[in-house]
Amino acid sequence: MKIILIFLFLTKAVFVTAQDDIDRYIEEQLKEQKIVGLSIGIINKGKIVKSRGYGLANLEQNSPATENAVYKIASVSKQFVATAIMTLVQQNKLSLKDTVSKFFKDAPATWSNITVRHLLNHSSGLERESPAFRPNLIQPDSILIRASYKDPLIFPTGTKWQYCNLGYFVLADIVRQLSGMPFTQFMEKEIFRKYGLQKTQVTSVSSLVLGRADGYALKGKDSVINAEEYLALRPSGAFLSTVTDLMKWELMIQKGEVLTKSNWDLM
């Protein structure tokens, strides 16, 4: 019994030391890289072992960043859009082999070989951004998609990988068409709320978001200013979330929830 107790205490001591090393490292990086604030979560062997915020979520209010601070998650959002698509695949409403022309009858002939799978894995040949995209202009996804019709593919479909935000606008509109509800409503109802991601939501600059972390940019070497605020909703980087929600989501993936294991493997 004494040996077991000593082992537990030693294990705890080692873990605390590791935690302290992480804390020290992050505090150093905040200073060196002039990071205003951040939050981290660590999962080890299927269990959450650390969840903490560092620095500030809002400089003007002097409010601390915590594990529940709500951040713009940018292109980390793409995994949720992909999951929405795979949900429709799992419901037999969609196939990864379906072509874009099935959903956009007026798409140019050059798009005829682009499949849903090509859109998901950035091998469609579409340009990275729609030529009509304006960060401070709210427009339907379909307008941004059709604005790209006149531009040539940047490489033959399926021949290479090249990062493409436009493809995720197309995917979001496919979700809208098949679900019969706005893309944002589908994500809120069928993904975030359904699976208990209480703080994960569609990006909005007008909604009141409890615990929202603000964005900042460096001006010169030492001055920090408020980052530019995009009004346009981008399906390629559309959501707000917390470390707490993202860890919950990660554990659902590890446990094979939401999608079947075969569909997670496919994704």
PDB file of C-alpha atoms in Angstrom:
ATOM      1  CA  MET A   1       0.000   0.000   0.000  1.00  0.00           C
ATOM      2  CA  LYS A   2       2.831   2.412   0.816  1.00  0.00           C
ATOM      3  CA  ILE A   3       4.440   1.714  -2.564  1.00  0.00           C
ATOM      4  CA  ILE A   4       1.197   2.572  -4.373  1.00  0.00           C
ATOM      5  CA  LEU A   5       0.816   5.815  -2.438  1.00  0.00           C
ATOM      6  CA  ILE A   6       4.412   6.840  -3.136  1.00  0.00           C
ATOM      7  CA  PHE A   7       3.912   6.031  -6.831  1.00  0.00           C
ATOM      8  CA  LEU A   8       0.797   8.202  -6.968  1.00  0.00           C
ATOM      9  CA  PHE A   9       2.545  11.097  -5.271  1.00  0.00           C
ATOM     10  CA  LEU A  10       5.563  10.791  -7.558  1.00  0.00           C
ATOM     11  CA  THR A  11       3.334  10.644 -10.600  1.00  0.00           C
ATOM     12  CA  LYS A  12       1.510  13.747  -9.451  1.00  0.00           C
ATOM     13  CA  ALA A  13       4.790  15.542  -8.779  1.00  0.00           C
ATOM     14  CA  VAL A  14       6.090  14.748 -12.267  1.00  0.00           C
ATOM     15  CA  PHE A  15       2.811  15.899 -13.823  1.00  0.00           C
ATOM     16  CA  VAL A  16       2.867  19.177 -11.906  1.00  0.00           C
ATOM     17  CA  THR A  17       6.430  19.785 -13.058  1.00  0.00           C
ATOM     18  CA  ALA A  18       5.387  19.193 -16.659  1.00  0.00           C
ATOM     19  CA  GLN A  19       2.459  21.557 -16.214  1.00  0.00           C
ATOM     20  CA  ASP A  20       4.774  24.227 -14.763  1.00  0.00           C
ATOM     21  CA  ASP A  21       7.147  23.815 -17.726  1.00  0.00           C
ATOM     22  CA  ILE A  22       4.242  24.373 -20.120  1.00  0.00           C
ATOM     23  CA  ASP A  23       3.114  27.448 -18.211  1.00  0.00           C
ATOM     24  CA  ARG A  24       6.609  28.917 -18.133  1.00  0.00           C
ATOM     25  CA  TYR A  25       7.132  28.265 -21.842  1.00  0.00           C
ATOM     26  CA  ILE A  26       3.848  29.903 -22.839  1.00  0.00           C
ATOM     27  CA  GLU A  27       4.429  32.929 -20.604  1.00  0.00           C
ATOM     28  CA  GLU A  28       7.833  33.360 -22.270  1.00  0.00           C
ATOM     29  CA  GLN A  29       6.292  33.119 -25.742  1.00  0.00           C
ATOM     30  CA  LEU A  30       3.637  35.710 -24.906  1.00  0.00           C
ATOM     31  CA  LYS A  31       6.426  38.156 -24.116  1.00  0.00           C
ATOM     32  CA  GLU A  32       8.755  37.223 -26.978  1.00  0.00           C
ATOM     33  CA  GLN A  33       6.077  37.149 -29.686  1.00  0.00           C
ATOM     34  CA  LYS A  34       4.016  39.979 -28.182  1.00  0.00           C
ATOM     35  CA  ILE A  35       0.925  37.793 -28.006  1.00  0.00           C
ATOM     36  CA  VAL A  36      -1.938  39.491 -26.172  1.00  0.00           C
ATOM     37  CA  GLY A  37      -3.588  36.288 -24.998  1.00  0.00           C
ATOM     38  CA  LEU A  38      -4.274  32.649 -25.817  1.00  0.00           C
ATOM     39  CA  SER A  39      -5.947  29.549 -24.453  1.00  0.00           C
ATOM     40  CA  ILE A  40      -4.737  25.963 -24.635  1.00  0.00           C
ATOM     41  CA  GLY A  41      -6.144  22.513 -24.062  1.00  0.00           C
ATOM     42  CA  ILE A  42      -4.190  19.282 -23.852  1.00  0.00           C
ATOM     43  CA  ILE A  43      -5.678  15.812 -24.270  1.00  0.00           C
ATOM     44  CA  ASN A  44      -3.594  12.779 -23.368  1.00  0.00           C
ATOM     45  CA  LYS A  45      -4.842   9.220 -23.903  1.00  0.00           C
ATOM     46  CA  GLY A  46      -8.438  10.304 -24.244  1.00  0.00           C
ATOM     47  CA  LYS A  47      -8.491  12.560 -21.178  1.00  0.00           C
ATOM     48  CA  ILE A  48      -8.238  16.319 -20.755  1.00  0.00           C
ATOM     49  CA  VAL A  49      -5.101  17.025 -18.719  1.00  0.00           C
ATOM     50  CA  LYS A  50      -4.847  20.775 -19.108  1.00  0.00           C
ATOM     51  CA  SER A  51      -7.200  23.615 -19.966  1.00  0.00           C
ATOM     52  CA  ARG A  52      -6.107  27.162 -19.312  1.00  0.00           C
ATOM     53  CA  GLY A  53      -5.906  30.696 -20.642  1.00  0.00           C
ATOM     54  CA  TYR A  54      -2.941  33.067 -20.591  1.00  0.00           C
ATOM     55  CA  GLY A  55      -2.737  36.833 -20.993  1.00  0.00           C
ATOM     56  CA  LEU A  56      -5.744  38.947 -21.894  1.00  0.00           C
ATOM     57  CA  ALA A  57      -8.833  38.413 -24.005  1.00  0.00           C
ATOM     58  CA  ASN A  58      -9.467  42.161 -24.179  1.00  0.00           C
ATOM     59  CA  LEU A  59      -6.808  44.805 -23.630  1.00  0.00           C
ATOM     60  CA  GLU A  60      -9.195  47.724 -23.205  1.00  0.00           C
ATOM     61  CA  GLN A  61     -11.262  45.955 -20.565  1.00  0.00           C
ATOM     62  CA  ASN A  62      -8.233  44.209 -19.046  1.00  0.00           C
ATOM     63  CA  SER A  63     -10.211  40.957 -19.070  1.00  0.00           C
ATOM     64  CA  PRO A  64      -8.191  37.730 -18.780  1.00  0.00           C
ATOM     65  CA  ALA A  65      -8.114  34.991 -21.389  1.00  0.00           C
ATOM     66  CA  THR A  66      -9.533  31.766 -19.921  1.00  0.00           C
ATOM     67  CA  GLU A  67     -10.302  28.287 -21.221  1.00  0.00           C
ATOM     68  CA  ASN A  68     -13.777  29.660 -21.999  1.00  0.00           C
ATOM     69  CA  ALA A  69     -12.625  32.661 -24.036  1.00  0.00           C
ATOM     70  CA  VAL A  70     -14.418  32.715 -27.398  1.00  0.00           C
ATOM     71  CA  TYR A  71     -12.051  33.096 -30.353  1.00  0.00           C
ATOM     72  CA  LYS A  72     -12.403  33.363 -34.108  1.00  0.00           C
ATOM     73  CA  ILE A  73     -11.106  29.953 -35.140  1.00  0.00           C
ATOM     74  CA  ALA A  74     -10.485  30.922 -38.780  1.00  0.00           C
ATOM     75  CA  SER A  75      -9.788  27.944 -41.057  1.00  0.00           C
ATOM     76  CA  VAL A  76     -10.084  25.483 -38.190  1.00  0.00           C
ATOM     77  CA  SER A  77     -13.752  26.017 -39.115  1.00  0.00           C
ATOM     78  CA  LYS A  78     -13.256  23.908 -42.244  1.00  0.00           C
ATOM     79  CA  GLN A  79     -13.396  20.645 -40.289  1.00  0.00           C
ATOM     80  CA  PHE A  80     -16.947  21.527 -39.179  1.00  0.00           C
ATOM     81  CA  VAL A  81     -18.023  22.272 -42.756  1.00  0.00           C
ATOM     82  CA  ALA A  82     -16.485  18.945 -43.821  1.00  0.00           C
ATOM     83  CA  THR A  83     -18.382  17.188 -41.025  1.00  0.00           C
ATOM     84  CA  ALA A  84     -21.628  18.783 -42.216  1.00  0.00           C
ATOM     85  CA  ILE A  85     -20.951  17.416 -45.705  1.00  0.00           C
ATOM     86  CA  MET A  86     -20.106  13.965 -44.315  1.00  0.00           C
ATOM     87  CA  THR A  87     -23.314  14.055 -42.273  1.00  0.00           C
ATOM     88  CA  LEU A  88     -25.258  14.477 -45.514  1.00  0.00           C
ATOM     89  CA  VAL A  89     -23.214  11.652 -47.060  1.00  0.00           C
ATOM     90  CA  GLN A  90     -24.056   9.461 -44.079  1.00  0.00           C
ATOM     91  CA  GLN A  91     -27.747  10.296 -44.561  1.00  0.00           C
ATOM     92  CA  ASN A  92     -27.446   9.217 -48.223  1.00  0.00           C
ATOM     93  CA  LYS A  93     -28.370  12.712 -49.382  1.00  0.00           C
ATOM     94  CA  LEU A  94     -25.028  13.258 -51.056  1.00  0.00           C
ATOM     95  CA  SER A  95     -22.113  11.376 -52.566  1.00  0.00           C
ATOM     96  CA  LEU A  96     -18.492  12.470 -52.558  1.00  0.00           C
ATOM     97  CA  LYS A  97     -18.551  11.643 -56.282  1.00  0.00           C
ATOM     98  CA  ASP A  98     -21.328  14.152 -56.990  1.00  0.00           C
ATOM     99  CA  THR A  99     -20.127  16.908 -59.291  1.00  0.00           C
ATOM    100  CA  VAL A 100     -20.502  20.631 -58.750  1.00  0.00           C
ATOM    101  CA  SER A 101     -22.645  20.844 -61.899  1.00  0.00           C
ATOM    102  CA  LYS A 102     -25.317  18.798 -60.121  1.00  0.00           C
ATOM    103  CA  PHE A 103     -25.868  21.750 -57.777  1.00  0.00           C
ATOM    104  CA  PHE A 104     -24.868  24.582 -60.107  1.00  0.00           C
ATOM    105  CA  LYS A 105     -26.489  23.851 -63.456  1.00  0.00           C
ATOM    106  CA  ASP A 106     -25.022  27.011 -64.967  1.00  0.00           C
ATOM    107  CA  ALA A 107     -21.431  26.222 -63.950  1.00  0.00           C
ATOM    108  CA  PRO A 108     -18.893  26.412 -66.788  1.00  0.00           C
ATOM    109  CA  ALA A 109     -17.791  23.253 -68.592  1.00  0.00           C
ATOM    110  CA  THR A 110     -14.382  23.541 -66.944  1.00  0.00           C
ATOM    111  CA  TRP A 111     -16.084  22.747 -63.618  1.00  0.00           C
ATOM    112  CA  SER A 112     -17.762  19.580 -64.885  1.00  0.00           C
ATOM    113  CA  ASN A 113     -15.195  17.208 -63.368  1.00  0.00           C
ATOM    114  CA  ILE A 114     -15.049  18.873 -59.950  1.00  0.00           C
ATOM    115  CA  THR A 115     -16.563  16.590 -57.307  1.00  0.00           C
ATOM    116  CA  VAL A 116     -17.506  17.196 -53.699  1.00  0.00           C
ATOM    117  CA  ARG A 117     -14.388  15.260 -52.727  1.00  0.00           C
ATOM    118  CA  HIS A 118     -12.192  17.614 -54.788  1.00  0.00           C
ATOM    119  CA  LEU A 119     -13.723  20.574 -52.967  1.00  0.00           C
ATOM    120  CA  LEU A 120     -13.100  19.018 -49.563  1.00  0.00           C
ATOM    121  CA  ASN A 121      -9.460  18.164 -50.180  1.00  0.00           C
ATOM    122  CA  HIS A 122      -8.387  21.303 -52.095  1.00  0.00           C
ATOM    123  CA  SER A 123      -7.735  19.568 -55.395  1.00  0.00           C
ATOM    124  CA  SER A 124     -10.507  21.162 -57.483  1.00  0.00           C
ATOM    125  CA  GLY A 125      -8.345  23.613 -59.419  1.00  0.00           C
ATOM    126  CA  LEU A 126     -10.555  26.536 -58.368  1.00  0.00           C
ATOM    127  CA  GLU A 127      -8.825  29.794 -57.516  1.00  0.00           C
ATOM    128  CA  ARG A 128      -8.160  30.401 -53.832  1.00  0.00           C
ATOM    129  CA  GLU A 129     -10.656  33.271 -53.416  1.00  0.00           C
ATOM    130  CA  SER A 130     -13.676  34.477 -55.358  1.00  0.00           C
ATOM    131  CA  PRO A 131     -12.850  37.645 -57.313  1.00  0.00           C
ATOM    132  CA  ALA A 132     -16.044  39.144 -55.839  1.00  0.00           C
ATOM    133  CA  PHE A 133     -15.083  38.581 -52.209  1.00  0.00           C
ATOM    134  CA  ARG A 134     -14.935  41.764 -50.160  1.00  0.00           C
ATOM    135  CA  PRO A 135     -14.213  41.438 -46.440  1.00  0.00           C
ATOM    136  CA  ASN A 136     -16.597  44.227 -45.503  1.00  0.00           C
ATOM    137  CA  LEU A 137     -19.454  43.334 -47.839  1.00  0.00           C
ATOM    138  CA  ILE A 138     -22.147  40.813 -46.891  1.00  0.00           C
ATOM    139  CA  GLN A 139     -23.121  38.736 -49.958  1.00  0.00           C
ATOM    140  CA  PRO A 140     -24.780  35.353 -50.566  1.00  0.00           C
ATOM    141  CA  ASP A 141     -22.315  32.518 -51.196  1.00  0.00           C
ATOM    142  CA  SER A 142     -23.934  31.816 -54.571  1.00  0.00           C
ATOM    143  CA  ILE A 143     -22.979  35.278 -55.860  1.00  0.00           C
ATOM    144  CA  LEU A 144     -19.353  34.769 -54.869  1.00  0.00           C
ATOM    145  CA  ILE A 145     -19.329  31.320 -56.478  1.00  0.00           C
ATOM    146  CA  ARG A 146     -20.814  32.504 -59.788  1.00  0.00           C
ATOM    147  CA  ALA A 147     -18.362  35.411 -59.914  1.00  0.00           C
ATOM    148  CA  SER A 148     -15.642  32.780 -60.396  1.00  0.00           C
ATOM    149  CA  TYR A 149     -17.289  31.227 -63.451  1.00  0.00           C
ATOM    150  CA  LYS A 150     -15.431  33.560 -65.801  1.00  0.00           C
ATOM    151  CA  ASP A 151     -11.985  32.671 -64.438  1.00  0.00           C
ATOM    152  CA  PRO A 152     -10.011  29.662 -65.689  1.00  0.00           C
ATOM    153  CA  LEU A 153      -9.029  26.815 -63.380  1.00  0.00           C
ATOM    154  CA  ILE A 154      -5.523  27.320 -62.002  1.00  0.00           C
ATOM    155  CA  PHE A 155      -4.707  23.628 -62.650  1.00  0.00           C
ATOM    156  CA  PRO A 156      -6.576  20.614 -64.075  1.00  0.00           C
ATOM    157  CA  THR A 157      -8.983  19.159 -61.515  1.00  0.00           C
ATOM    158  CA  GLY A 158      -7.465  16.412 -59.376  1.00  0.00           C
ATOM    159  CA  THR A 159      -3.871  16.867 -60.529  1.00  0.00           C
ATOM    160  CA  LYS A 160      -2.495  18.616 -57.440  1.00  0.00           C
ATOM    161  CA  TRP A 161      -3.283  20.079 -54.028  1.00  0.00           C
ATOM    162  CA  GLN A 162      -3.578  23.827 -53.571  1.00  0.00           C
ATOM    163  CA  TYR A 163      -5.320  25.579 -50.705  1.00  0.00           C
ATOM    164  CA  CYS A 164      -8.730  26.887 -51.748  1.00  0.00           C
ATOM    165  CA  ASN A 165     -11.215  28.884 -49.697  1.00  0.00           C
ATOM    166  CA  LEU A 166     -13.650  29.191 -52.602  1.00  0.00           C
ATOM    167  CA  GLY A 167     -14.255  25.442 -52.514  1.00  0.00           C
ATOM    168  CA  TYR A 168     -15.686  25.775 -49.020  1.00  0.00           C
ATOM    169  CA  PHE A 169     -18.096  28.471 -50.176  1.00  0.00           C
ATOM    170  CA  VAL A 170     -19.338  25.921 -52.722  1.00  0.00           C
ATOM    171  CA  LEU A 171     -19.641  23.251 -50.013  1.00  0.00           C
ATOM    172  CA  ALA A 172     -21.605  25.612 -47.776  1.00  0.00           C
ATOM    173  CA  ASP A 173     -24.062  26.302 -50.576  1.00  0.00           C
ATOM    174  CA  ILE A 174     -24.447  22.572 -51.231  1.00  0.00           C
ATOM    175  CA  VAL A 175     -25.356  22.176 -47.531  1.00  0.00           C
ATOM    176  CA  ARG A 176     -27.951  24.930 -47.979  1.00  0.00           C
ATOM    177  CA  GLN A 177     -29.457  23.335 -51.065  1.00  0.00           C
ATOM    178  CA  LEU A 178     -29.703  19.824 -49.633  1.00  0.00           C
ATOM    179  CA  SER A 179     -30.848  20.741 -46.126  1.00  0.00           C
ATOM    180  CA  GLY A 180     -33.428  23.324 -47.154  1.00  0.00           C
ATOM    181  CA  MET A 181     -32.168  25.765 -44.553  1.00  0.00           C
ATOM    182  CA  PRO A 182     -29.494  28.484 -44.518  1.00  0.00           C
ATOM    183  CA  PHE A 183     -25.981  27.118 -44.094  1.00  0.00           C
ATOM    184  CA  THR A 184     -25.543  28.978 -40.796  1.00  0.00           C
ATOM    185  CA  GLN A 185     -28.826  27.598 -39.424  1.00  0.00           C
ATOM    186  CA  PHE A 186     -27.869  24.045 -40.396  1.00  0.00           C
ATOM    187  CA  MET A 187     -24.504  24.353 -38.640  1.00  0.00           C
ATOM    188  CA  GLU A 188     -26.067  25.782 -35.483  1.00  0.00           C
ATOM    189  CA  LYS A 189     -28.877  23.208 -35.308  1.00  0.00           C
ATOM    190  CA  GLU A 190     -27.399  20.015 -36.721  1.00  0.00           C
ATOM    191  CA  ILE A 191     -23.782  20.287 -35.564  1.00  0.00           C
ATOM    192  CA  PHE A 192     -23.131  22.759 -32.726  1.00  0.00           C
ATOM    193  CA  ARG A 193     -26.287  22.504 -30.614  1.00  0.00           C
ATOM    194  CA  LYS A 194     -26.960  18.868 -31.430  1.00  0.00           C
ATOM    195  CA  TYR A 195     -23.590  17.800 -30.060  1.00  0.00           C
ATOM    196  CA  GLY A 196     -23.416  20.150 -27.103  1.00  0.00           C
ATOM    197  CA  LEU A 197     -20.883  22.669 -28.391  1.00  0.00           C
ATOM    198  CA  GLN A 198     -22.507  25.441 -26.420  1.00  0.00           C
ATOM    199  CA  LYS A 199     -20.007  28.209 -27.142  1.00  0.00           C
ATOM    200  CA  THR A 200     -19.326  27.346 -30.788  1.00  0.00           C
ATOM    201  CA  GLN A 201     -21.271  29.571 -33.142  1.00  0.00           C
ATOM    202  CA  VAL A 202     -21.371  31.408 -36.428  1.00  0.00           C
ATOM    203  CA  THR A 203     -19.164  34.480 -36.544  1.00  0.00           C
ATOM    204  CA  SER A 204     -21.048  37.728 -36.015  1.00  0.00           C
ATOM    205  CA  VAL A 205     -19.818  41.198 -35.176  1.00  0.00           C
ATOM    206  CA  SER A 206     -23.287  42.326 -34.056  1.00  0.00           C
ATOM    207  CA  SER A 207     -24.313  39.478 -31.731  1.00  0.00           C
ATOM    208  CA  LEU A 208     -23.463  39.762 -28.058  1.00  0.00           C
ATOM    209  CA  VAL A 209     -20.953  36.987 -27.355  1.00  0.00           C
ATOM    210  CA  LEU A 210     -20.149  36.369 -23.702  1.00  0.00           C
ATOM    211  CA  GLY A 211     -16.395  35.976 -23.242  1.00  0.00           C
ATOM    212  CA  ARG A 212     -15.473  37.079 -26.773  1.00  0.00           C
ATOM    213  CA  ALA A 213     -11.717  37.535 -27.240  1.00  0.00           C
ATOM    214  CA  ASP A 214     -10.798  40.506 -29.400  1.00  0.00           C
ATOM    215  CA  GLY A 215      -8.259  40.453 -32.209  1.00  0.00           C
ATOM    216  CA  TYR A 216      -5.118  42.577 -32.256  1.00  0.00           C
ATOM    217  CA  ALA A 217      -2.296  43.369 -34.633  1.00  0.00           C
ATOM    218  CA  LEU A 218       1.210  44.676 -34.163  1.00  0.00           C
ATOM    219  CA  LYS A 219       1.926  48.144 -35.479  1.00  0.00           C
ATOM    220  CA  GLY A 220       5.654  48.503 -35.788  1.00  0.00           C
ATOM    221  CA  LYS A 221       7.677  46.624 -33.191  1.00  0.00           C
ATOM    222  CA  ASP A 222       5.849  47.491 -30.014  1.00  0.00           C
ATOM    223  CA  SER A 223       2.442  49.097 -30.617  1.00  0.00           C
ATOM    224  CA  VAL A 224      -0.681  46.949 -30.550  1.00  0.00           C
ATOM    225  CA  ILE A 225      -3.836  48.019 -32.378  1.00  0.00           C
ATOM    226  CA  ASN A 226      -7.296  46.517 -32.857  1.00  0.00           C
ATOM    227  CA  ALA A 227      -7.306  44.114 -35.783  1.00  0.00           C
ATOM    228  CA  GLU A 228      -9.510  44.779 -38.807  1.00  0.00           C
ATOM    229  CA  GLU A 229     -13.009  43.358 -38.367  1.00  0.00           C
ATOM    230  CA  TYR A 230     -14.429  41.412 -41.325  1.00  0.00           C
ATOM    231  CA  LEU A 231     -18.179  41.813 -41.756  1.00  0.00           C
ATOM    232  CA  ALA A 232     -18.436  39.137 -44.442  1.00  0.00           C
ATOM    233  CA  LEU A 233     -19.207  35.610 -43.292  1.00  0.00           C
ATOM    234  CA  ARG A 234     -16.704  33.167 -44.789  1.00  0.00           C
ATOM    235  CA  PRO A 235     -17.707  29.491 -44.788  1.00  0.00           C
ATOM    236  CA  SER A 236     -13.973  28.840 -45.108  1.00  0.00           C
ATOM    237  CA  GLY A 237     -13.383  30.410 -41.691  1.00  0.00           C
ATOM    238  CA  ALA A 238     -16.801  31.126 -40.311  1.00  0.00           C
ATOM    239  CA  PHE A 239     -16.982  30.155 -36.674  1.00  0.00           C
ATOM    240  CA  LEU A 240     -16.268  31.186 -33.110  1.00  0.00           C
ATOM    241  CA  SER A 241     -15.328  28.626 -30.470  1.00  0.00           C
ATOM    242  CA  THR A 242     -13.477  27.925 -27.239  1.00  0.00           C
ATOM    243  CA  VAL A 243     -10.700  25.558 -26.265  1.00  0.00           C
ATOM    244  CA  THR A 244     -13.237  23.781 -24.036  1.00  0.00           C
ATOM    245  CA  ASP A 245     -15.604  23.126 -26.952  1.00  0.00           C
ATOM    246  CA  LEU A 246     -12.788  22.139 -29.302  1.00  0.00           C
ATOM    247  CA  MET A 247     -11.487  19.568 -26.814  1.00  0.00           C
ATOM    248  CA  LYS A 248     -14.998  18.192 -26.419  1.00  0.00           C
ATOM    249  CA  TRP A 249     -15.196  17.935 -30.206  1.00  0.00           C
ATOM    250  CA  GLU A 250     -11.786  16.252 -30.432  1.00  0.00           C
ATOM    251  CA  LEU A 251     -12.875  13.608 -27.916  1.00  0.00           C
ATOM    252  CA  MET A 252     -16.035  12.951 -29.945  1.00  0.00           C
ATOM    253  CA  ILE A 253     -13.838  12.368 -32.991  1.00  0.00           C
ATOM    254  CA  GLN A 254     -11.563  10.016 -31.044  1.00  0.00           C
ATOM    255  CA  LYS A 255     -14.570   8.064 -29.785  1.00  0.00           C
ATOM    256  CA  GLY A 256     -16.132   7.798 -33.240  1.00  0.00           C
ATOM    257  CA  GLU A 257     -19.198   9.848 -32.386  1.00  0.00           C
ATOM    258  CA  VAL A 258     -21.197  12.151 -34.733  1.00  0.00           C
ATOM    259  CA  LEU A 259     -20.046  10.159 -37.783  1.00  0.00           C
ATOM    260  CA  THR A 260     -19.455   6.443 -38.111  1.00  0.00           C
ATOM    261  CA  LYS A 261     -15.830   5.316 -37.795  1.00  0.00           C
ATOM    262  CA  SER A 262     -15.720   4.493 -41.507  1.00  0.00           C
ATOM    263  CA  ASN A 263     -16.868   8.006 -42.365  1.00  0.00           C
ATOM    264  CA  TRP A 264     -14.358   9.608 -39.979  1.00  0.00           C
ATOM    265  CA  ASP A 265     -11.670   7.485 -41.633  1.00  0.00           C
ATOM    266  CA  LEU A 266     -12.936   8.567 -45.049  1.00  0.00           C
ATOM    267  CA  MET A 267     -12.947  12.208 -43.971  1.00  0.00           C
TER     268      MET A 267
END
